[in-house]
PDB file of C-alpha atoms and ligand atoms in Angstrom:
ATOM      1  CA  VAL A 899     -20.957  -8.066  -3.130  1.00  0.00           C
ATOM      2  CA  ALA A 900     -18.260  -6.933  -5.549  1.00  0.00           C
ATOM      3  CA  GLN A 901     -18.162  -3.279  -6.516  1.00  0.00           C
ATOM      4  CA  LEU A 902     -18.497  -2.318 -10.182  1.00  0.00           C
ATOM      5  CA  ILE A 903     -15.906  -0.036 -11.766  1.00  0.00           C
ATOM      6  CA  ALA A 904     -16.877   1.162 -15.251  1.00  0.00           C
ATOM      7  CA  GLY A 905     -14.660   3.264 -17.501  1.00  0.00           C
ATOM      8  CA  ASN A 906     -16.528   5.652 -19.782  1.00  0.00           C
ATOM      9  CA  TRP A 907     -14.043   6.539 -22.493  1.00  0.00           C
ATOM     10  CA  LYS A 908     -16.390   9.091 -24.111  1.00  0.00           C
ATOM     11  CA  MET A 909     -15.079  10.059 -27.593  1.00  0.00           C
ATOM     12  CA  PHE A 910     -11.507   8.914 -26.972  1.00  0.00           C
ATOM     13  CA  LYS A 911      -9.349   6.114 -28.432  1.00  0.00           C
ATOM     14  CA  THR A 912      -9.339   4.796 -31.974  1.00  0.00           C
ATOM     15  CA  ALA A 913      -9.682   1.083 -32.655  1.00  0.00           C
ATOM     16  CA  LYS A 914      -5.894   0.687 -32.768  1.00  0.00           C
ATOM     17  CA  GLU A 915      -5.470   2.537 -29.488  1.00  0.00           C
ATOM     18  CA  THR A 916      -8.175   0.330 -27.999  1.00  0.00           C
ATOM     19  CA  ILE A 917      -6.264  -2.851 -28.827  1.00  0.00           C
ATOM     20  CA  SER A 918      -3.129  -1.692 -27.058  1.00  0.00           C
ATOM     21  CA  PHE A 919      -5.044  -0.242 -24.088  1.00  0.00           C
ATOM     22  CA  CYS A 920      -7.129  -3.388 -23.565  1.00  0.00           C
ATOM     23  CA  SER A 921      -4.127  -5.722 -23.874  1.00  0.00           C
ATOM     24  CA  ALA A 922      -2.262  -3.677 -21.274  1.00  0.00           C
ATOM     25  CA  LEU A 923      -5.292  -3.464 -18.969  1.00  0.00           C
ATOM     26  CA  ARG A 924      -5.813  -7.203 -19.165  1.00  0.00           C
ATOM     27  CA  ALA A 925      -2.166  -7.930 -18.408  1.00  0.00           C
ATOM     28  CA  ARG A 926      -2.223  -5.460 -15.517  1.00  0.00           C
ATOM     29  CA  LEU A 927      -5.439  -6.714 -13.857  1.00  0.00           C
ATOM     30  CA  GLU A 928      -5.539 -10.435 -14.519  1.00  0.00           C
ATOM     31  CA  PRO A 929      -6.774 -12.305 -12.591  1.00  0.00           C
ATOM     32  CA  VAL A 930      -9.661  -9.860 -12.012  1.00  0.00           C
ATOM     33  CA  GLU A 931     -11.001 -10.776  -8.575  1.00  0.00           C
ATOM     34  CA  GLY A 932     -13.277  -9.062  -6.070  1.00  0.00           C
ATOM     35  CA  VAL A 933     -14.397  -6.344  -8.480  1.00  0.00           C
ATOM     36  CA  ASP A 934     -16.557  -6.211 -11.613  1.00  0.00           C
ATOM     37  CA  VAL A 935     -14.774  -4.262 -14.347  1.00  0.00           C
ATOM     38  CA  VAL A 936     -16.436  -2.736 -17.427  1.00  0.00           C
ATOM     39  CA  VAL A 937     -14.999  -0.584 -20.222  1.00  0.00           C
ATOM     40  CA  CYS A 938     -17.220   1.570 -22.464  1.00  0.00           C
ATOM     41  CA  PRO A 939     -15.318   2.398 -25.664  1.00  0.00           C
ATOM     42  CA  PRO A 940     -16.765   4.279 -28.659  1.00  0.00           C
ATOM     43  CA  TYR A 941     -18.765   2.180 -31.149  1.00  0.00           C
ATOM     44  CA  THR A 942     -15.830   1.934 -33.557  1.00  0.00           C
ATOM     45  CA  SER A 943     -13.717   0.210 -30.900  1.00  0.00           C
ATOM     46  CA  LEU A 944     -16.263  -2.232 -29.467  1.00  0.00           C
ATOM     47  CA  ASP A 945     -15.365  -5.183 -31.669  1.00  0.00           C
ATOM     48  CA  GLU A 946     -11.656  -4.802 -30.866  1.00  0.00           C
ATOM     49  CA  ALA A 947     -12.302  -4.418 -27.136  1.00  0.00           C
ATOM     50  CA  VAL A 948     -14.495  -7.535 -27.038  1.00  0.00           C
ATOM     51  CA  GLY A 949     -11.845  -9.488 -28.955  1.00  0.00           C
ATOM     52  CA  VAL A 950      -8.899  -8.484 -26.794  1.00  0.00           C
ATOM     53  CA  LEU A 951     -10.775  -8.872 -23.485  1.00  0.00           C
ATOM     54  CA  ALA A 952     -12.490 -12.203 -24.290  1.00  0.00           C
ATOM     55  CA  GLY A 953     -12.169 -14.617 -21.362  1.00  0.00           C
ATOM     56  CA  SER A 954     -10.652 -11.976 -19.044  1.00  0.00           C
ATOM     57  CA  GLY A 955     -13.839 -11.268 -17.078  1.00  0.00           C
ATOM     58  CA  ILE A 956     -13.627  -7.591 -18.086  1.00  0.00           C
ATOM     59  CA  GLU A 957     -16.888  -6.678 -19.811  1.00  0.00           C
ATOM     60  CA  VAL A 958     -17.480  -4.289 -22.684  1.00  0.00           C
ATOM     61  CA  PHE A 959     -20.452  -1.896 -22.705  1.00  0.00           C
ATOM     62  CA  ALA A 960     -21.521   0.677 -25.299  1.00  0.00           C
ATOM     63  CA  GLN A 961     -21.970   4.340 -24.350  1.00  0.00           C
ATOM     64  CA  ASN A 962     -25.449   4.634 -25.832  1.00  0.00           C
ATOM     65  CA  ALA A 963     -27.968   2.610 -27.836  1.00  0.00           C
ATOM     66  CA  HIS A 964     -31.120   3.287 -29.808  1.00  0.00           C
ATOM     67  CA  TRP A 965     -34.411   1.830 -28.560  1.00  0.00           C
ATOM     68  CA  ALA A 966     -35.490   0.086 -31.762  1.00  0.00           C
ATOM     69  CA  ALA A 967     -34.046  -3.241 -32.898  1.00  0.00           C
ATOM     70  CA  GLU A 968     -33.704  -1.841 -36.425  1.00  0.00           C
ATOM     71  CA  GLY A 969     -35.242   0.893 -38.547  1.00  0.00           C
ATOM     72  CA  ALA A 970     -34.809   4.079 -40.538  1.00  0.00           C
ATOM     73  CA  TYR A 971     -32.698   5.919 -37.917  1.00  0.00           C
ATOM     74  CA  THR A 972     -29.670   7.222 -39.774  1.00  0.00           C
ATOM     75  CA  GLY A 973     -26.543   7.235 -37.666  1.00  0.00           C
ATOM     76  CA  GLU A 974     -27.957   5.171 -34.796  1.00  0.00           C
ATOM     77  CA  VAL A 975     -26.899   1.753 -33.449  1.00  0.00           C
ATOM     78  CA  SER A 976     -29.358  -0.812 -32.076  1.00  0.00           C
ATOM     79  CA  PRO A 977     -29.123  -3.062 -28.997  1.00  0.00           C
ATOM     80  CA  PRO A 978     -29.194  -6.339 -30.989  1.00  0.00           C
ATOM     81  CA  MET A 979     -26.296  -5.033 -33.125  1.00  0.00           C
ATOM     82  CA  LEU A 980     -24.325  -4.504 -29.919  1.00  0.00           C
ATOM     83  CA  ALA A 981     -25.312  -7.874 -28.474  1.00  0.00           C
ATOM     84  CA  GLU A 982     -24.111  -9.694 -31.589  1.00  0.00           C
ATOM     85  CA  LEU A 983     -20.651  -8.169 -31.134  1.00  0.00           C
ATOM     86  CA  GLY A 984     -20.382  -9.580 -27.624  1.00  0.00           C
ATOM     87  CA  VAL A 985     -21.105  -6.271 -25.917  1.00  0.00           C
ATOM     88  CA  THR A 986     -22.946  -7.041 -22.653  1.00  0.00           C
ATOM     89  CA  GLY A 987     -24.512  -3.695 -21.741  1.00  0.00           C
ATOM     90  CA  SER A 988     -24.806   0.015 -22.414  1.00  0.00           C
ATOM     91  CA  LEU A 989     -24.722   3.331 -20.636  1.00  0.00           C
ATOM     92  CA  VAL A 990     -27.950   5.284 -21.109  1.00  0.00           C
ATOM     93  CA  ALA A 991     -28.647   9.006 -20.679  1.00  0.00           C
ATOM     94  CA  HIS A 992     -25.179  10.156 -19.718  1.00  0.00           C
ATOM     95  CA  SER A 993     -25.362  13.834 -18.723  1.00  0.00           C
ATOM     96  CA  GLU A 994     -23.400  14.847 -21.813  1.00  0.00           C
ATOM     97  CA  ARG A 995     -26.189  13.316 -23.898  1.00  0.00           C
ATOM     98  CA  ARG A 996     -28.852  14.997 -21.745  1.00  0.00           C
ATOM     99  CA  GLN A 997     -27.116  18.388 -22.058  1.00  0.00           C
ATOM    100  CA  LEU A 998     -25.645  18.356 -25.565  1.00  0.00           C
ATOM    101  CA  LEU A 999     -27.681  15.790 -27.492  1.00  0.00           C
ATOM    102  CA  ALA A1000     -31.274  16.371 -26.387  1.00  0.00           C
ATOM    103  CA  GLU A1001     -31.649  13.245 -24.271  1.00  0.00           C
ATOM    104  CA  THR A1002     -34.745  13.436 -22.053  1.00  0.00           C
ATOM    105  CA  ASP A1003     -36.233  11.231 -19.348  1.00  0.00           C
ATOM    106  CA  GLU A1004     -38.636   9.941 -22.020  1.00  0.00           C
ATOM    107  CA  SER A1005     -35.970   9.003 -24.563  1.00  0.00           C
ATOM    108  CA  ALA A1006     -33.849   7.531 -21.774  1.00  0.00           C
ATOM    109  CA  ALA A1007     -36.754   5.316 -20.732  1.00  0.00           C
ATOM    110  CA  GLN A1008     -37.206   4.137 -24.318  1.00  0.00           C
ATOM    111  CA  ARG A1009     -33.506   3.311 -24.676  1.00  0.00           C
ATOM    112  CA  ILE A1010     -33.467   1.429 -21.361  1.00  0.00           C
ATOM    113  CA  GLY A1011     -36.381  -0.704 -22.581  1.00  0.00           C
ATOM    114  CA  GLY A1012     -34.681  -1.495 -25.883  1.00  0.00           C
ATOM    115  CA  VAL A1013     -31.355  -2.389 -24.282  1.00  0.00           C
ATOM    116  CA  LEU A1014     -32.989  -4.681 -21.704  1.00  0.00           C
ATOM    117  CA  ASP A1015     -35.132  -6.314 -24.400  1.00  0.00           C
ATOM    118  CA  ALA A1016     -31.957  -7.294 -26.228  1.00  0.00           C
ATOM    119  CA  GLY A1017     -30.771  -9.119 -23.096  1.00  0.00           C
ATOM    120  CA  LEU A1018     -28.143  -6.498 -22.260  1.00  0.00           C
ATOM    121  CA  ARG A1019     -27.402  -4.707 -18.990  1.00  0.00           C
ATOM    122  CA  VAL A1020     -27.999  -0.982 -18.439  1.00  0.00           C
ATOM    123  CA  ILE A1021     -26.154   1.694 -16.511  1.00  0.00           C
ATOM    124  CA  ALA A1022     -28.687   4.548 -16.369  1.00  0.00           C
ATOM    125  CA  CYS A1023     -27.130   7.930 -15.564  1.00  0.00           C
ATOM    126  CA  VAL A1024     -28.751  10.615 -13.423  1.00  0.00           C
ATOM    127  CA  GLY A1025     -27.507  13.787 -11.755  1.00  0.00           C
ATOM    128  CA  GLU A1026     -28.239  17.431 -11.079  1.00  0.00           C
ATOM    129  CA  THR A1027     -26.531  20.461 -12.636  1.00  0.00           C
ATOM    130  CA  GLU A1028     -24.795  23.113 -10.586  1.00  0.00           C
ATOM    131  CA  VAL A1029     -27.668  25.543 -11.136  1.00  0.00           C
ATOM    132  CA  GLU A1030     -30.155  22.936  -9.912  1.00  0.00           C
ATOM    133  CA  ARG A1031     -28.053  22.154  -6.821  1.00  0.00           C
ATOM    134  CA  GLU A1032     -27.696  25.816  -5.961  1.00  0.00           C
ATOM    135  CA  ALA A1033     -31.422  26.346  -6.367  1.00  0.00           C
ATOM    136  CA  GLY A1034     -32.056  23.548  -3.854  1.00  0.00           C
ATOM    137  CA  GLU A1035     -33.556  21.304  -6.548  1.00  0.00           C
ATOM    138  CA  THR A1036     -31.206  18.327  -6.281  1.00  0.00           C
ATOM    139  CA  GLU A1037     -33.725  16.066  -4.608  1.00  0.00           C
ATOM    140  CA  ALA A1038     -36.553  16.945  -7.005  1.00  0.00           C
ATOM    141  CA  VAL A1039     -34.336  16.442 -10.068  1.00  0.00           C
ATOM    142  CA  LEU A1040     -33.012  13.083  -8.865  1.00  0.00           C
ATOM    143  CA  ARG A1041     -36.502  11.950  -7.909  1.00  0.00           C
ATOM    144  CA  ARG A1042     -37.819  12.791 -11.401  1.00  0.00           C
ATOM    145  CA  GLN A1043     -34.905  11.161 -13.228  1.00  0.00           C
ATOM    146  CA  VAL A1044     -34.821   8.010 -11.087  1.00  0.00           C
ATOM    147  CA  GLU A1045     -38.583   7.548 -11.216  1.00  0.00           C
ATOM    148  CA  ALA A1046     -38.397   7.681 -15.012  1.00  0.00           C
ATOM    149  CA  VAL A1047     -35.757   4.945 -14.924  1.00  0.00           C
ATOM    150  CA  ARG A1048     -37.755   2.839 -12.484  1.00  0.00           C
ATOM    151  CA  ALA A1049     -40.895   3.092 -14.598  1.00  0.00           C
ATOM    152  CA  ALA A1050     -38.962   1.873 -17.649  1.00  0.00           C
ATOM    153  CA  VAL A1051     -37.855  -1.393 -16.037  1.00  0.00           C
ATOM    154  CA  GLU A1052     -40.029  -4.400 -15.311  1.00  0.00           C
ATOM    155  CA  ALA A1053     -39.366  -6.116 -11.997  1.00  0.00           C
ATOM    156  CA  GLY A1054     -37.901  -9.187 -13.713  1.00  0.00           C
ATOM    157  CA  ASP A1055     -35.303  -7.037 -15.484  1.00  0.00           C
ATOM    158  CA  ARG A1056     -34.128  -5.223 -12.317  1.00  0.00           C
ATOM    159  CA  PRO A1057     -31.074  -7.501 -11.845  1.00  0.00           C
ATOM    160  CA  ARG A1058     -29.668  -6.098 -15.103  1.00  0.00           C
ATOM    161  CA  LEU A1059     -30.063  -2.452 -14.031  1.00  0.00           C
ATOM    162  CA  THR A1060     -27.444  -0.225 -12.394  1.00  0.00           C
ATOM    163  CA  VAL A1061     -27.839   3.516 -11.768  1.00  0.00           C
ATOM    164  CA  ALA A1062     -24.927   5.968 -11.955  1.00  0.00           C
ATOM    165  CA  TYR A1063     -25.194   9.173  -9.928  1.00  0.00           C
ATOM    166  CA  GLU A1064     -23.079  11.769 -11.692  1.00  0.00           C
ATOM    167  CA  PRO A1065     -23.496  15.336 -10.440  1.00  0.00           C
ATOM    168  CA  VAL A1066     -22.960  17.386 -13.605  1.00  0.00           C
ATOM    169  CA  TRP A1067     -20.835  19.968 -11.786  1.00  0.00           C
ATOM    170  CA  ALA A1068     -18.336  17.228 -10.851  1.00  0.00           C
ATOM    171  CA  ILE A1069     -17.856  15.797 -14.357  1.00  0.00           C
ATOM    172  CA  GLY A1070     -14.531  16.632 -15.962  1.00  0.00           C
ATOM    173  CA  THR A1071     -14.096  19.554 -13.593  1.00  0.00           C
ATOM    174  CA  GLY A1072     -11.808  18.018 -10.988  1.00  0.00           C
ATOM    175  CA  ARG A1073     -14.495  18.990  -8.430  1.00  0.00           C
ATOM    176  CA  THR A1074     -15.559  15.742  -6.812  1.00  0.00           C
ATOM    177  CA  ALA A1075     -18.666  15.510  -4.672  1.00  0.00           C
ATOM    178  CA  THR A1076     -17.635  15.071  -1.067  1.00  0.00           C
ATOM    179  CA  PRO A1077     -18.195  11.534   0.231  1.00  0.00           C
ATOM    180  CA  GLU A1078     -21.067  12.970   2.302  1.00  0.00           C
ATOM    181  CA  GLN A1079     -22.702  14.606  -0.747  1.00  0.00           C
ATOM    182  CA  ALA A1080     -22.357  11.380  -2.706  1.00  0.00           C
ATOM    183  CA  GLU A1081     -23.758   9.288   0.137  1.00  0.00           C
ATOM    184  CA  GLU A1082     -26.721  11.624   0.603  1.00  0.00           C
ATOM    185  CA  ALA A1083     -27.648  11.423  -3.077  1.00  0.00           C
ATOM    186  CA  HIS A1084     -27.125   7.651  -3.226  1.00  0.00           C
ATOM    187  CA  ALA A1085     -29.302   7.063  -0.180  1.00  0.00           C
ATOM    188  CA  LEU A1086     -32.045   9.181  -1.759  1.00  0.00           C
ATOM    189  CA  ILE A1087     -31.795   7.208  -5.021  1.00  0.00           C
ATOM    190  CA  ARG A1088     -31.809   3.875  -3.202  1.00  0.00           C
ATOM    191  CA  GLY A1089     -35.025   4.897  -1.452  1.00  0.00           C
ATOM    192  CA  ILE A1090     -36.672   5.168  -4.888  1.00  0.00           C
ATOM    193  CA  LEU A1091     -34.954   2.342  -6.730  1.00  0.00           C
ATOM    194  CA  ASP A1092     -32.981  -0.331  -4.881  1.00  0.00           C
ATOM    195  CA  VAL A1093     -30.341  -1.372  -7.418  1.00  0.00           C
ATOM    196  CA  PRO A1094     -26.533  -0.963  -7.408  1.00  0.00           C
ATOM    197  CA  ILE A1095     -25.596   2.736  -7.584  1.00  0.00           C
ATOM    198  CA  LEU A1096     -22.270   3.974  -8.979  1.00  0.00           C
ATOM    199  CA  TYR A1097     -20.781   7.389  -8.273  1.00  0.00           C
ATOM    200  CA  GLY A1098     -19.286   9.343 -11.193  1.00  0.00           C
ATOM    201  CA  GLY A1099     -17.577  12.729 -11.425  1.00  0.00           C
ATOM    202  CA  SER A1100     -13.814  13.243 -11.196  1.00  0.00           C
ATOM    203  CA  VAL A1101     -13.135   9.849  -9.601  1.00  0.00           C
ATOM    204  CA  LYS A1102      -9.349   9.393  -9.403  1.00  0.00           C
ATOM    205  CA  PRO A1103      -7.003   6.938  -7.678  1.00  0.00           C
ATOM    206  CA  GLU A1104      -6.537   9.555  -4.924  1.00  0.00           C
ATOM    207  CA  ASN A1105     -10.220   9.902  -4.008  1.00  0.00           C
ATOM    208  CA  ALA A1106     -11.587   6.460  -4.926  1.00  0.00           C
ATOM    209  CA  GLU A1107     -11.250   4.908  -1.493  1.00  0.00           C
ATOM    210  CA  GLU A1108     -13.197   7.567   0.423  1.00  0.00           C
ATOM    211  CA  LEU A1109     -15.996   7.573  -2.155  1.00  0.00           C
ATOM    212  CA  LEU A1110     -16.218   3.795  -2.551  1.00  0.00           C
ATOM    213  CA  SER A1111     -16.268   3.335   1.241  1.00  0.00           C
ATOM    214  CA  GLN A1112     -19.626   5.077   1.572  1.00  0.00           C
ATOM    215  CA  PRO A1113     -22.356   2.590   2.493  1.00  0.00           C
ATOM    216  CA  ASP A1114     -24.604   3.362  -0.490  1.00  0.00           C
ATOM    217  CA  VAL A1115     -21.824   3.678  -3.085  1.00  0.00           C
ATOM    218  CA  ASP A1116     -21.559   0.388  -4.988  1.00  0.00           C
ATOM    219  CA  GLY A1117     -18.892   1.362  -7.490  1.00  0.00           C
ATOM    220  CA  ALA A1118     -17.742   4.125  -9.799  1.00  0.00           C
ATOM    221  CA  LEU A1119     -18.282   5.393 -13.333  1.00  0.00           C
ATOM    222  CA  VAL A1120     -14.909   6.843 -14.270  1.00  0.00           C
ATOM    223  CA  GLY A1121     -14.281   9.244 -17.150  1.00  0.00           C
ATOM    224  CA  GLY A1122     -10.862  10.856 -17.544  1.00  0.00           C
ATOM    225  CA  ALA A1123      -9.038   8.530 -15.159  1.00  0.00           C
ATOM    226  CA  SER A1124     -10.272   5.476 -17.107  1.00  0.00           C
ATOM    227  CA  LEU A1125      -8.217   6.471 -20.170  1.00  0.00           C
ATOM    228  CA  ASP A1126      -4.939   5.578 -18.502  1.00  0.00           C
ATOM    229  CA  VAL A1127      -4.257   1.901 -17.711  1.00  0.00           C
ATOM    230  CA  GLU A1128      -2.425   2.599 -14.459  1.00  0.00           C
ATOM    231  CA  SER A1129      -4.986   4.977 -12.975  1.00  0.00           C
ATOM    232  CA  PHE A1130      -7.972   2.845 -14.021  1.00  0.00           C
ATOM    233  CA  ALA A1131      -6.348  -0.343 -12.715  1.00  0.00           C
ATOM    234  CA  SER A1132      -5.518   1.390  -9.455  1.00  0.00           C
ATOM    235  CA  ILE A1133      -9.188   2.363  -8.945  1.00  0.00           C
ATOM    236  CA  CYS A1134     -10.221  -1.238  -9.723  1.00  0.00           C
ATOM    237  CA  GLU A1135      -7.750  -2.510  -7.118  1.00  0.00           C
ATOM    238  CA  THR A1136      -9.061  -0.092  -4.508  1.00  0.00           C
ATOM    239  CA  ALA A1137     -12.573  -1.424  -5.121  1.00  0.00           C
ATOM    240  CA  ALA A1138     -11.353  -5.020  -4.890  1.00  0.00           C
ATOM    241  CA  SER A1139      -9.583  -4.364  -1.595  1.00  0.00           C
ATOM    242  CA  LEU A1140     -12.744  -2.772  -0.140  1.00  0.00           C
ATOM    243  CA  SER A1141     -14.951  -5.679  -1.147  1.00  0.00           C
ATOM    244  CA  ARG A1142     -12.587  -8.030   0.677  1.00  0.00           C
ATOM    245  CA  LEU A1143     -13.026  -6.144   3.972  1.00  0.00           C
TER     246      LEU A1143
HETATM  247  P1  LIG B1491     -14.772  12.394 -15.243  1.00  0.00           P
HETATM  248  O1  LIG B1491     -14.349  11.212 -14.412  1.00  0.00           O
HETATM  249  O2  LIG B1491     -13.806  12.742 -16.329  1.00  0.00           O
HETATM  250  O3  LIG B1491     -15.168  13.563 -14.384  1.00  0.00           O
HETATM  251  O4  LIG B1491     -16.101  11.943 -16.028  1.00  0.00           O
HETATM  252  C1  LIG B1491     -17.132  11.366 -15.301  1.00  0.00           C
HETATM  253  C2  LIG B1491     -18.107  10.810 -16.268  1.00  0.00           C
HETATM  254  O5  LIG B1491     -18.818  11.532 -16.947  1.00  0.00           O
HETATM  255  C3  LIG B1491     -18.192   9.348 -16.410  1.00  0.00           C
HETATM  256  O6  LIG B1491     -19.303   8.988 -17.150  1.00  0.00           O
END
């Protein structure tokens, strides 16, 4: 099975920057073989990304979506609006949204339902904070978060669900989980919900191989290193070479 490498751009790249990045990424990776590649630009760049990447096999996901198809929700964007653009999925409940934007397990479950109802795929993010890890609560936190995700997804929709394990203390800090820490968390998650599980948190070309080689790591959700064509492409190539083994 091919690994999935998803680039979460967060609030980086204007629409113009997206066009040049996506053209360069496409030229660098094509033909994309042995790895599933996804980019997650900001809303304002989605249309451009879909246009430039059309026919390349590289998919475009949003970083978030509301649960309703439409309604009086000022500032929000709905799953059918994304689907019409040619976006094929969305991240849900990234830790930055949980920490800074009041995302909860309940709102995450609602969003997952809305995104799946629109026919899109979901990457649902989970992960413990440093305080939780140090208090020995990692397992309890992951169990609670993953069970909320599982409860939100009907069995028939499972093929469109991916989970991303992103320990909060490893995001944007340069502190990667060790391959053993990642594997331990992934195995725990898989015991609750058996879907593809991505690792996220300071994934770089230098550490991608050891993380992606773990038996329960099915890909990566890449932040900072996804903003540069060469480093993102290099991680995608590492994943492709592993899936050929
Ligand atoms: P970094 O790769 O920058 O640590 O970000 C990880 C992340 O949050 C991806 O969603």
